[in-house]
Amino acid sequence: QVHLVESGGESVQAGESLRLSCTVNSQYSWKSYCMAWFRQAPGKEREGVATITKFGATNYAEFVKGRFTISHDSAKNIIDLQMNDLEPEDTATYYCAIDNGQVPATCSSRTVQGWFNYWGQGTQVTVSS
């Protein structure tokens, strides 16, 4: 069984920073190729935020470029999302997701949600103006 647990979400003021972490259970023998952070705001569809491949190649949605950084530590089974200069529009529940090791046509913020095999339960980020 593969379990993902997100943490780090909280309420902050605009302009502040947060670091989200996604921990994969320690029994997992890492083989995922594409790892991602998604988010879903109230009343909106879930959208891709950032992705990283097992080789470290990253991709970001336009609305977070230059502000967010995704990273992966395979030794610790952690996928992080550093979020700087937060805006009220970043308010959402943030989810991490990983695939089962198959190589997708593309690993990007536009990779469809259905590609990912395992998801966390989400962590809430609220940004006040």
mmCIF file with all atom_site columns, N, CA, C and O in Angstrom, residues 10-60:
data_model
loop_
_atom_site.group_PDB
_atom_site.id
_atom_site.type_symbol
_atom_site.label_atom_id
_atom_site.label_alt_id
_atom_site.label_comp_id
_atom_site.label_asym_id
_atom_site.label_entity_id
_atom_site.label_seq_id
_atom_site.pdbx_PDB_ins_code
_atom_site.Cartn_x
_atom_site.Cartn_y
_atom_site.Cartn_z
_atom_site.occupancy
_atom_site.B_iso_or_equiv
_atom_site.pdbx_formal_charge
_atom_site.auth_seq_id
_atom_site.auth_comp_id
_atom_site.auth_asym_id
_atom_site.auth_atom_id
_atom_site.pdbx_PDB_model_num
ATOM 1   N N  . GLU A 1 10 ? -1.434  26.177 6.188   1.00 0.00 ? 10 GLU A N  1
ATOM 2   C CA . GLU A 1 10 ? -1.939  26.993 7.278   1.00 0.00 ? 10 GLU A CA 1
ATOM 3   C C  . GLU A 1 10 ? -2.453  28.316 6.721   1.00 0.00 ? 10 GLU A C  1
ATOM 4   O O  . GLU A 1 10 ? -2.416  28.539 5.516   1.00 0.00 ? 10 GLU A O  1
ATOM 5   N N  . SER A 1 11 ? -2.930  29.175 7.598   1.00 0.00 ? 11 SER A N  1
ATOM 6   C CA . SER A 1 11 ? -3.407  30.488 7.194   1.00 0.00 ? 11 SER A CA 1
ATOM 7   C C  . SER A 1 11 ? -2.284  31.503 7.333   1.00 0.00 ? 11 SER A C  1
ATOM 8   O O  . SER A 1 11 ? -1.645  31.588 8.386   1.00 0.00 ? 11 SER A O  1
ATOM 9   N N  . VAL A 1 12 ? -2.046  32.271 6.262   1.00 0.00 ? 12 VAL A N  1
ATOM 10  C CA . VAL A 1 12 ? -0.988  33.270 6.249   1.00 0.00 ? 12 VAL A CA 1
ATOM 11  C C  . VAL A 1 12 ? -1.489  34.553 5.606   1.00 0.00 ? 12 VAL A C  1
ATOM 12  O O  . VAL A 1 12 ? -2.573  34.584 5.022   1.00 0.00 ? 12 VAL A O  1
ATOM 13  N N  . GLN A 1 13 ? -0.665  35.588 5.687   1.00 0.00 ? 13 GLN A N  1
ATOM 14  C CA . GLN A 1 13 ? -0.970  36.856 5.035   1.00 0.00 ? 13 GLN A CA 1
ATOM 15  C C  . GLN A 1 13 ? -0.339  36.877 3.640   1.00 0.00 ? 13 GLN A C  1
ATOM 16  O O  . GLN A 1 13 ? 0.649   36.185 3.378   1.00 0.00 ? 13 GLN A O  1
ATOM 17  N N  . ALA A 1 14 ? -0.907  37.681 2.768   1.00 0.00 ? 14 ALA A N  1
ATOM 18  C CA . ALA A 1 14 ? -0.348  37.843 1.430   1.00 0.00 ? 14 ALA A CA 1
ATOM 19  C C  . ALA A 1 14 ? 1.101   38.292 1.521   1.00 0.00 ? 14 ALA A C  1
ATOM 20  O O  . ALA A 1 14 ? 1.449   39.123 2.374   1.00 0.00 ? 14 ALA A O  1
ATOM 21  N N  . GLY A 1 15 ? 1.936   37.732 0.659   1.00 0.00 ? 15 GLY A N  1
ATOM 22  C CA . GLY A 1 15 ? 3.347   38.059 0.656   1.00 0.00 ? 15 GLY A CA 1
ATOM 23  C C  . GLY A 1 15 ? 4.206   37.113 1.484   1.00 0.00 ? 15 GLY A C  1
ATOM 24  O O  . GLY A 1 15 ? 5.433   37.115 1.348   1.00 0.00 ? 15 GLY A O  1
ATOM 25  N N  . GLU A 1 16 ? 3.579   36.336 2.339   1.00 0.00 ? 16 GLU A N  1
ATOM 26  C CA . GLU A 1 16 ? 4.326   35.400 3.178   1.00 0.00 ? 16 GLU A CA 1
ATOM 27  C C  . GLU A 1 16 ? 4.627   34.107 2.418   1.00 0.00 ? 16 GLU A C  1
ATOM 28  O O  . GLU A 1 16 ? 4.200   33.920 1.278   1.00 0.00 ? 16 GLU A O  1
ATOM 29  N N  . SER A 1 17 ? 5.363   33.223 3.082   1.00 0.00 ? 17 SER A N  1
ATOM 30  C CA . SER A 1 17 ? 5.795   31.970 2.462   1.00 0.00 ? 17 SER A CA 1
ATOM 31  C C  . SER A 1 17 ? 5.308   30.769 3.270   1.00 0.00 ? 17 SER A C  1
ATOM 32  O O  . SER A 1 17 ? 5.084   30.869 4.477   1.00 0.00 ? 17 SER A O  1
ATOM 33  N N  . LEU A 1 18 ? 5.175   29.647 2.589   1.00 0.00 ? 18 LEU A N  1
ATOM 34  C CA . LEU A 1 18 ? 4.873   28.373 3.223   1.00 0.00 ? 18 LEU A CA 1
ATOM 35  C C  . LEU A 1 18 ? 5.649   27.279 2.509   1.00 0.00 ? 18 LEU A C  1
ATOM 36  O O  . LEU A 1 18 ? 5.944   27.403 1.312   1.00 0.00 ? 18 LEU A O  1
ATOM 37  N N  . ARG A 1 19 ? 5.935   26.211 3.240   1.00 0.00 ? 19 ARG A N  1
ATOM 38  C CA . ARG A 1 19 ? 6.568   25.044 2.634   1.00 0.00 ? 19 ARG A CA 1
ATOM 39  C C  . ARG A 1 19 ? 5.669   23.842 2.920   1.00 0.00 ? 19 ARG A C  1
ATOM 40  O O  . ARG A 1 19 ? 5.467   23.466 4.070   1.00 0.00 ? 19 ARG A O  1
ATOM 41  N N  . LEU A 1 20 ? 5.134   23.276 1.864   1.00 0.00 ? 20 LEU A N  1
ATOM 42  C CA . LEU A 1 20 ? 4.326   22.069 1.977   1.00 0.00 ? 20 LEU A CA 1
ATOM 43  C C  . LEU A 1 20 ? 5.209   20.843 1.780   1.00 0.00 ? 20 LEU A C  1
ATOM 44  O O  . LEU A 1 20 ? 6.121   20.868 0.958   1.00 0.00 ? 20 LEU A O  1
ATOM 45  N N  . SER A 1 21 ? 4.906   19.801 2.528   1.00 0.00 ? 21 SER A N  1
ATOM 46  C CA . SER A 1 21 ? 5.634   18.552 2.373   1.00 0.00 ? 21 SER A CA 1
ATOM 47  C C  . SER A 1 21 ? 4.656   17.415 2.108   1.00 0.00 ? 21 SER A C  1
ATOM 48  O O  . SER A 1 21 ? 3.557   17.387 2.653   1.00 0.00 ? 21 SER A O  1
ATOM 49  N N  . CYS A 1 22 ? 5.088   16.479 1.293   1.00 0.00 ? 22 CYS A N  1
ATOM 50  C CA . CYS A 1 22 ? 4.321   15.281 1.009   1.00 0.00 ? 22 CYS A CA 1
ATOM 51  C C  . CYS A 1 22 ? 5.217   14.093 1.338   1.00 0.00 ? 22 CYS A C  1
ATOM 52  O O  . CYS A 1 22 ? 6.242   13.902 0.688   1.00 0.00 ? 22 CYS A O  1
ATOM 53  N N  . THR A 1 23 ? 4.821   13.345 2.332   1.00 0.00 ? 23 THR A N  1
ATOM 54  C CA . THR A 1 23 ? 5.623   12.200 2.758   1.00 0.00 ? 23 THR A CA 1
ATOM 55  C C  . THR A 1 23 ? 4.965   10.912 2.281   1.00 0.00 ? 23 THR A C  1
ATOM 56  O O  . THR A 1 23 ? 3.777   10.685 2.523   1.00 0.00 ? 23 THR A O  1
ATOM 57  N N  . VAL A 1 24 ? 5.746   10.087 1.596   1.00 0.00 ? 24 VAL A N  1
ATOM 58  C CA . VAL A 1 24 ? 5.284   8.783  1.140   1.00 0.00 ? 24 VAL A CA 1
ATOM 59  C C  . VAL A 1 24 ? 5.712   7.750  2.169   1.00 0.00 ? 24 VAL A C  1
ATOM 60  O O  . VAL A 1 24 ? 6.831   7.821  2.685   1.00 0.00 ? 24 VAL A O  1
ATOM 61  N N  . ASN A 1 25 ? 4.834   6.807  2.488   1.00 0.00 ? 25 ASN A N  1
ATOM 62  C CA . ASN A 1 25 ? 5.141   5.863  3.557   1.00 0.00 ? 25 ASN A CA 1
ATOM 63  C C  . ASN A 1 25 ? 6.484   5.175  3.326   1.00 0.00 ? 25 ASN A C  1
ATOM 64  O O  . ASN A 1 25 ? 6.864   4.853  2.218   1.00 0.00 ? 25 ASN A O  1
ATOM 65  N N  . SER A 1 26 ? 7.187   4.962  4.437   1.00 0.00 ? 26 SER A N  1
ATOM 66  C CA . SER A 1 26 ? 8.591   4.537  4.394   1.00 0.00 ? 26 SER A CA 1
ATOM 67  C C  . SER A 1 26 ? 8.784   3.173  3.748   1.00 0.00 ? 26 SER A C  1
ATOM 68  O O  . SER A 1 26 ? 9.870   2.860  3.294   1.00 0.00 ? 26 SER A O  1
ATOM 69  N N  . GLN A 1 27 ? 7.727   2.372  3.683   1.00 0.00 ? 27 GLN A N  1
ATOM 70  C CA . GLN A 1 27 ? 7.869   1.052  3.081   1.00 0.00 ? 27 GLN A CA 1
ATOM 71  C C  . GLN A 1 27 ? 7.904   1.110  1.563   1.00 0.00 ? 27 GLN A C  1
ATOM 72  O O  . GLN A 1 27 ? 8.182   0.125  0.896   1.00 0.00 ? 27 GLN A O  1
ATOM 73  N N  . TYR A 1 28 ? 7.630   2.296  1.020   1.00 0.00 ? 28 TYR A N  1
ATOM 74  C CA . TYR A 1 28 ? 7.543   2.435  -0.427  1.00 0.00 ? 28 TYR A CA 1
ATOM 75  C C  . TYR A 1 28 ? 8.935   2.436  -1.044  1.00 0.00 ? 28 TYR A C  1
ATOM 76  O O  . TYR A 1 28 ? 9.792   3.230  -0.675  1.00 0.00 ? 28 TYR A O  1
ATOM 77  N N  . SER A 1 29 ? 9.135   1.551  -1.979  1.00 0.00 ? 29 SER A N  1
ATOM 78  C CA . SER A 1 29 ? 10.396  1.506  -2.713  1.00 0.00 ? 29 SER A CA 1
ATOM 79  C C  . SER A 1 29 ? 10.245  2.386  -3.938  1.00 0.00 ? 29 SER A C  1
ATOM 80  O O  . SER A 1 29 ? 9.531   2.049  -4.875  1.00 0.00 ? 29 SER A O  1
ATOM 81  N N  . TRP A 1 30 ? 10.880  3.507  -3.893  1.00 0.00 ? 30 TRP A N  1
ATOM 82  C CA . TRP A 1 30 ? 10.598  4.573  -4.854  1.00 0.00 ? 30 TRP A CA 1
ATOM 83  C C  . TRP A 1 30 ? 10.808  4.158  -6.297  1.00 0.00 ? 30 TRP A C  1
ATOM 84  O O  . TRP A 1 30 ? 11.878  3.732  -6.683  1.00 0.00 ? 30 TRP A O  1
ATOM 85  N N  . LYS A 1 31 ? 9.772   4.271  -7.104  1.00 0.00 ? 31 LYS A N  1
ATOM 86  C CA . LYS A 1 31 ? 9.891   4.011  -8.530  1.00 0.00 ? 31 LYS A CA 1
ATOM 87  C C  . LYS A 1 31 ? 9.067   4.981  -9.358  1.00 0.00 ? 31 LYS A C  1
ATOM 88  O O  . LYS A 1 31 ? 9.048   4.877  -10.571 1.00 0.00 ? 31 LYS A O  1
ATOM 89  N N  . SER A 1 32 ? 8.426   5.939  -8.716  1.00 0.00 ? 32 SER A N  1
ATOM 90  C CA . SER A 1 32 ? 7.612   6.886  -9.462  1.00 0.00 ? 32 SER A CA 1
ATOM 91  C C  . SER A 1 32 ? 8.455   7.703  -10.416 1.00 0.00 ? 32 SER A C  1
ATOM 92  O O  . SER A 1 32 ? 9.599   8.054  -10.114 1.00 0.00 ? 32 SER A O  1
ATOM 93  N N  . TYR A 1 33 ? 7.881   8.018  -11.576 1.00 0.00 ? 33 TYR A N  1
ATOM 94  C CA . TYR A 1 33 ? 8.561   8.858  -12.549 1.00 0.00 ? 33 TYR A CA 1
ATOM 95  C C  . TYR A 1 33 ? 8.134   10.313 -12.431 1.00 0.00 ? 33 TYR A C  1
ATOM 96  O O  . TYR A 1 33 ? 8.956   11.205 -12.399 1.00 0.00 ? 33 TYR A O  1
ATOM 97  N N  . CYS A 1 34 ? 6.831   10.534 -12.365 1.00 0.00 ? 34 CYS A N  1
ATOM 98  C CA . CYS A 1 34 ? 6.299   11.893 -12.347 1.00 0.00 ? 34 CYS A CA 1
ATOM 99  C C  . CYS A 1 34 ? 5.590   12.143 -11.028 1.00 0.00 ? 34 CYS A C  1
ATOM 100 O O  . CYS A 1 34 ? 4.737   11.338 -10.629 1.00 0.00 ? 34 CYS A O  1
ATOM 101 N N  . MET A 1 35 ? 5.951   13.230 -10.381 1.00 0.00 ? 35 MET A N  1
ATOM 102 C CA . MET A 1 35 ? 5.360   13.593 -9.102  1.00 0.00 ? 35 MET A CA 1
ATOM 103 C C  . MET A 1 35 ? 4.799   15.003 -9.208  1.00 0.00 ? 35 MET A C  1
ATOM 104 O O  . MET A 1 35 ? 5.384   15.842 -9.899  1.00 0.00 ? 35 MET A O  1
ATOM 105 N N  . ALA A 1 36 ? 3.700   15.255 -8.551  1.00 0.00 ? 36 ALA A N  1
ATOM 106 C CA . ALA A 1 36 ? 3.009   16.519 -8.779  1.00 0.00 ? 36 ALA A CA 1
ATOM 107 C C  . ALA A 1 36 ? 2.356   17.082 -7.529  1.00 0.00 ? 36 ALA A C  1
ATOM 108 O O  . ALA A 1 36 ? 2.060   16.358 -6.581  1.00 0.00 ? 36 ALA A O  1
ATOM 109 N N  . TRP A 1 37 ? 2.161   18.383 -7.585  1.00 0.00 ? 37 TRP A N  1
ATOM 110 C CA . TRP A 1 37 ? 1.275   19.076 -6.659  1.00 0.00 ? 37 TRP A CA 1
ATOM 111 C C  . TRP A 1 37 ? 0.113   19.648 -7.461  1.00 0.00 ? 37 TRP A C  1
ATOM 112 O O  . TRP A 1 37 ? 0.322   20.277 -8.510  1.00 0.00 ? 37 TRP A O  1
ATOM 113 N N  . PHE A 1 38 ? -1.090  19.416 -6.965  1.00 0.00 ? 38 PHE A N  1
ATOM 114 C CA . PHE A 1 38 ? -2.303  19.998 -7.522  1.00 0.00 ? 38 PHE A CA 1
ATOM 115 C C  . PHE A 1 38 ? -2.937  20.873 -6.449  1.00 0.00 ? 38 PHE A C  1
ATOM 116 O O  . PHE A 1 38 ? -2.575  20.798 -5.278  1.00 0.00 ? 38 PHE A O  1
ATOM 117 N N  . ARG A 1 39 ? -3.914  21.665 -6.859  1.00 0.00 ? 39 ARG A N  1
ATOM 118 C CA . ARG A 1 39 ? -4.680  22.417 -5.875  1.00 0.00 ? 39 ARG A CA 1
ATOM 119 C C  . ARG A 1 39 ? -6.115  22.559 -6.346  1.00 0.00 ? 39 ARG A C  1
ATOM 120 O O  . ARG A 1 39 ? -6.395  22.516 -7.545  1.00 0.00 ? 39 ARG A O  1
ATOM 121 N N  . GLN A 1 40 ? -6.994  22.738 -5.371  1.00 0.00 ? 40 GLN A N  1
ATOM 122 C CA . GLN A 1 40 ? -8.396  22.933 -5.683  1.00 0.00 ? 40 GLN A CA 1
ATOM 123 C C  . GLN A 1 40 ? -8.970  24.003 -4.763  1.00 0.00 ? 40 GLN A C  1
ATOM 124 O O  . GLN A 1 40 ? -8.990  23.834 -3.537  1.00 0.00 ? 40 GLN A O  1
ATOM 125 N N  . ALA A 1 41 ? -9.412  25.079 -5.371  1.00 0.00 ? 41 ALA A N  1
ATOM 126 C CA . ALA A 1 41 ? -10.053 26.164 -4.625  1.00 0.00 ? 41 ALA A CA 1
ATOM 127 C C  . ALA A 1 41 ? -11.549 25.902 -4.546  1.00 0.00 ? 41 ALA A C  1
ATOM 128 O O  . ALA A 1 41 ? -12.102 25.192 -5.400  1.00 0.00 ? 41 ALA A O  1
ATOM 129 N N  . PRO A 1 42 ? -12.230 26.466 -3.567  1.00 0.00 ? 42 PRO A N  1
ATOM 130 C CA . PRO A 1 42 ? -13.675 26.255 -3.444  1.00 0.00 ? 42 PRO A CA 1
ATOM 131 C C  . PRO A 1 42 ? -14.404 26.646 -4.715  1.00 0.00 ? 42 PRO A C  1
ATOM 132 O O  . PRO A 1 42 ? -14.191 27.728 -5.265  1.00 0.00 ? 42 PRO A O  1
ATOM 133 N N  . GLY A 1 43 ? -15.259 25.752 -5.201  1.00 0.00 ? 43 GLY A N  1
ATOM 134 C CA . GLY A 1 43 ? -16.038 26.041 -6.385  1.00 0.00 ? 43 GLY A CA 1
ATOM 135 C C  . GLY A 1 43 ? -15.292 25.926 -7.697  1.00 0.00 ? 43 GLY A C  1
ATOM 136 O O  . GLY A 1 43 ? -15.852 26.224 -8.756  1.00 0.00 ? 43 GLY A O  1
ATOM 137 N N  . LYS A 1 44 ? -14.035 25.512 -7.644  1.00 0.00 ? 44 LYS A N  1
ATOM 138 C CA . LYS A 1 44 ? -13.232 25.412 -8.862  1.00 0.00 ? 44 LYS A CA 1
ATOM 139 C C  . LYS A 1 44 ? -12.738 23.990 -9.057  1.00 0.00 ? 44 LYS A C  1
ATOM 140 O O  . LYS A 1 44 ? -12.716 23.188 -8.124  1.00 0.00 ? 44 LYS A O  1
ATOM 141 N N  . GLU A 1 45 ? -12.325 23.690 -10.279 1.00 0.00 ? 45 GLU A N  1
ATOM 142 C CA . GLU A 1 45 ? -11.773 22.377 -10.570 1.00 0.00 ? 45 GLU A CA 1
ATOM 143 C C  . GLU A 1 45 ? -10.342 22.280 -10.048 1.00 0.00 ? 45 GLU A C  1
ATOM 144 O O  . GLU A 1 45 ? -9.644  23.281 -9.902  1.00 0.00 ? 45 GLU A O  1
ATOM 145 N N  . ARG A 1 46 ? -9.932  21.045 -9.787  1.00 0.00 ? 46 ARG A N  1
ATOM 146 C CA . ARG A 1 46 ? -8.544  20.821 -9.380  1.00 0.00 ? 46 ARG A CA 1
ATOM 147 C C  . ARG A 1 46 ? -7.627  21.150 -10.542 1.00 0.00 ? 46 ARG A C  1
ATOM 148 O O  . ARG A 1 46 ? -7.908  20.801 -11.689 1.00 0.00 ? 46 ARG A O  1
ATOM 149 N N  . GLU A 1 47 ? -6.506  21.802 -10.243 1.00 0.00 ? 47 GLU A N  1
ATOM 150 C CA . GLU A 1 47 ? -5.578  22.200 -11.300 1.00 0.00 ? 47 GLU A CA 1
ATOM 151 C C  . GLU A 1 47 ? -4.148  21.847 -10.922 1.00 0.00 ? 47 GLU A C  1
ATOM 152 O O  . GLU A 1 47 ? -3.781  21.826 -9.740  1.00 0.00 ? 47 GLU A O  1
ATOM 153 N N  . GLY A 1 48 ? -3.356  21.569 -11.939 1.00 0.00 ? 48 GLY A N  1
ATOM 154 C CA . GLY A 1 48 ? -1.953  21.252 -11.713 1.00 0.00 ? 48 GLY A CA 1
ATOM 155 C C  . GLY A 1 48 ? -1.162  22.491 -11.335 1.00 0.00 ? 48 GLY A C  1
ATOM 156 O O  . GLY A 1 48 ? -1.371  23.562 -11.907 1.00 0.00 ? 48 GLY A O  1
ATOM 157 N N  . VAL A 1 49 ? -0.279  22.344 -10.387 1.00 0.00 ? 49 VAL A N  1
ATOM 158 C CA . VAL A 1 49 ? 0.549   23.451 -9.905  1.00 0.00 ? 49 VAL A CA 1
ATOM 159 C C  . VAL A 1 49 ? 1.999   23.270 -10.349 1.00 0.00 ? 49 VAL A C  1
ATOM 160 O O  . VAL A 1 49 ? 2.600   24.175 -10.912 1.00 0.00 ? 49 VAL A O  1
ATOM 161 N N  . ALA A 1 50 ? 2.555   22.105 -10.080 1.00 0.00 ? 50 ALA A N  1
ATOM 162 C CA . ALA A 1 50 ? 3.964   21.862 -10.404 1.00 0.00 ? 50 ALA A CA 1
ATOM 163 C C  . ALA A 1 50 ? 4.214   20.368 -10.478 1.00 0.00 ? 50 ALA A C  1
ATOM 164 O O  . ALA A 1 50 ? 3.525   19.580 -9.813  1.00 0.00 ? 50 ALA A O  1
ATOM 165 N N  . THR A 1 51 ? 5.205   19.998 -11.284 1.00 0.00 ? 51 THR A N  1
ATOM 166 C CA . THR A 1 51 ? 5.606   18.604 -11.380 1.00 0.00 ? 51 THR A CA 1
ATOM 167 C C  . THR A 1 51 ? 7.123   18.501 -11.339 1.00 0.00 ? 51 THR A C  1
ATOM 168 O O  . THR A 1 51 ? 7.842   19.461 -11.643 1.00 0.00 ? 51 THR A O  1
ATOM 169 N N  . ILE A 1 52 ? 7.586   17.306 -10.976 1.00 0.00 ? 52 ILE A N  1
ATOM 170 C CA . ILE A 1 52 ? 9.010   17.008 -10.998 1.00 0.00 ? 52 ILE A CA 1
ATOM 171 C C  . ILE A 1 52 ? 9.183   15.546 -11.378 1.00 0.00 ? 52 ILE A C  1
ATOM 172 O O  . ILE A 1 52 ? 8.412   14.692 -10.938 1.00 0.00 ? 52 ILE A O  1
ATOM 173 N N  . THR A 1 53 ? 10.151  15.270 -12.237 1.00 0.00 ? 53 THR A N  1
ATOM 174 C CA . THR A 1 53 ? 10.413  13.889 -12.610 1.00 0.00 ? 53 THR A CA 1
ATOM 175 C C  . THR A 1 53 ? 11.458  13.290 -11.672 1.00 0.00 ? 53 THR A C  1
ATOM 176 O O  . THR A 1 53 ? 12.121  14.005 -10.907 1.00 0.00 ? 53 THR A O  1
ATOM 177 N N  . LYS A 1 54 ? 11.616  11.994 -11.739 1.00 0.00 ? 54 LYS A N  1
ATOM 178 C CA . LYS A 1 54 ? 12.609  11.326 -10.906 1.00 0.00 ? 54 LYS A CA 1
ATOM 179 C C  . LYS A 1 54 ? 14.018  11.807 -11.210 1.00 0.00 ? 54 LYS A C  1
ATOM 180 O O  . LYS A 1 54 ? 14.926  11.614 -10.400 1.00 0.00 ? 54 LYS A O  1
ATOM 181 N N  . PHE A 1 55 ? 14.194  12.440 -12.380 1.00 0.00 ? 55 PHE A N  1
ATOM 182 C CA . PHE A 1 55 ? 15.502  12.971 -12.752 1.00 0.00 ? 55 PHE A CA 1
ATOM 183 C C  . PHE A 1 55 ? 15.653  14.441 -12.389 1.00 0.00 ? 55 PHE A C  1
ATOM 184 O O  . PHE A 1 55 ? 16.682  15.041 -12.685 1.00 0.00 ? 55 PHE A O  1
ATOM 185 N N  . GLY A 1 56 ? 14.599  15.017 -11.793 1.00 0.00 ? 56 GLY A N  1
ATOM 186 C CA . GLY A 1 56 ? 14.702  16.382 -11.314 1.00 0.00 ? 56 GLY A CA 1
ATOM 187 C C  . GLY A 1 56 ? 14.194  17.459 -12.255 1.00 0.00 ? 56 GLY A C  1
ATOM 188 O O  . GLY A 1 56 ? 14.282  18.646 -11.933 1.00 0.00 ? 56 GLY A O  1
ATOM 189 N N  . ALA A 1 57 ? 13.662  17.065 -13.398 1.00 0.00 ? 57 ALA A N  1
ATOM 190 C CA . ALA A 1 57 ? 13.117  18.062 -14.324 1.00 0.00 ? 57 ALA A CA 1
ATOM 191 C C  . ALA A 1 57 ? 11.797  18.595 -13.770 1.00 0.00 ? 57 ALA A C  1
ATOM 192 O O  . ALA A 1 57 ? 10.922  17.826 -13.372 1.00 0.00 ? 57 ALA A O  1
ATOM 193 N N  . THR A 1 58 ? 11.665  19.910 -13.745 1.00 0.00 ? 58 THR A N  1
ATOM 194 C CA . THR A 1 58 ? 10.480  20.529 -13.148 1.00 0.00 ? 58 THR A CA 1
ATOM 195 C C  . THR A 1 58 ? 9.651   21.280 -14.178 1.00 0.00 ? 58 THR A C  1
ATOM 196 O O  . THR A 1 58 ? 10.148  21.688 -15.233 1.00 0.00 ? 58 THR A O  1
ATOM 197 N N  . ASN A 1 59 ? 8.403   21.467 -13.827 1.00 0.00 ? 59 ASN A N  1
ATOM 198 C CA . ASN A 1 59 ? 7.495   22.238 -14.671 1.00 0.00 ? 59 ASN A CA 1
ATOM 199 C C  . ASN A 1 59 ? 6.492   22.924 -13.768 1.00 0.00 ? 59 ASN A C  1
ATOM 200 O O  . ASN A 1 59 ? 6.052   22.349 -12.769 1.00 0.00 ? 59 ASN A O  1
ATOM 201 N N  . TYR A 1 60 ? 6.115   24.151 -14.116 1.00 0.00 ? 60 TYR A N  1
ATOM 202 C CA . TYR A 1 60 ? 5.211   24.930 -13.270 1.00 0.00 ? 60 TYR A CA 1
ATOM 203 C C  . TYR A 1 60 ? 4.077   25.534 -14.085 1.00 0.00 ? 60 TYR A C  1
ATOM 204 O O  . TYR A 1 60 ? 4.249   25.911 -15.248 1.00 0.00 ? 60 TYR A O  1
#
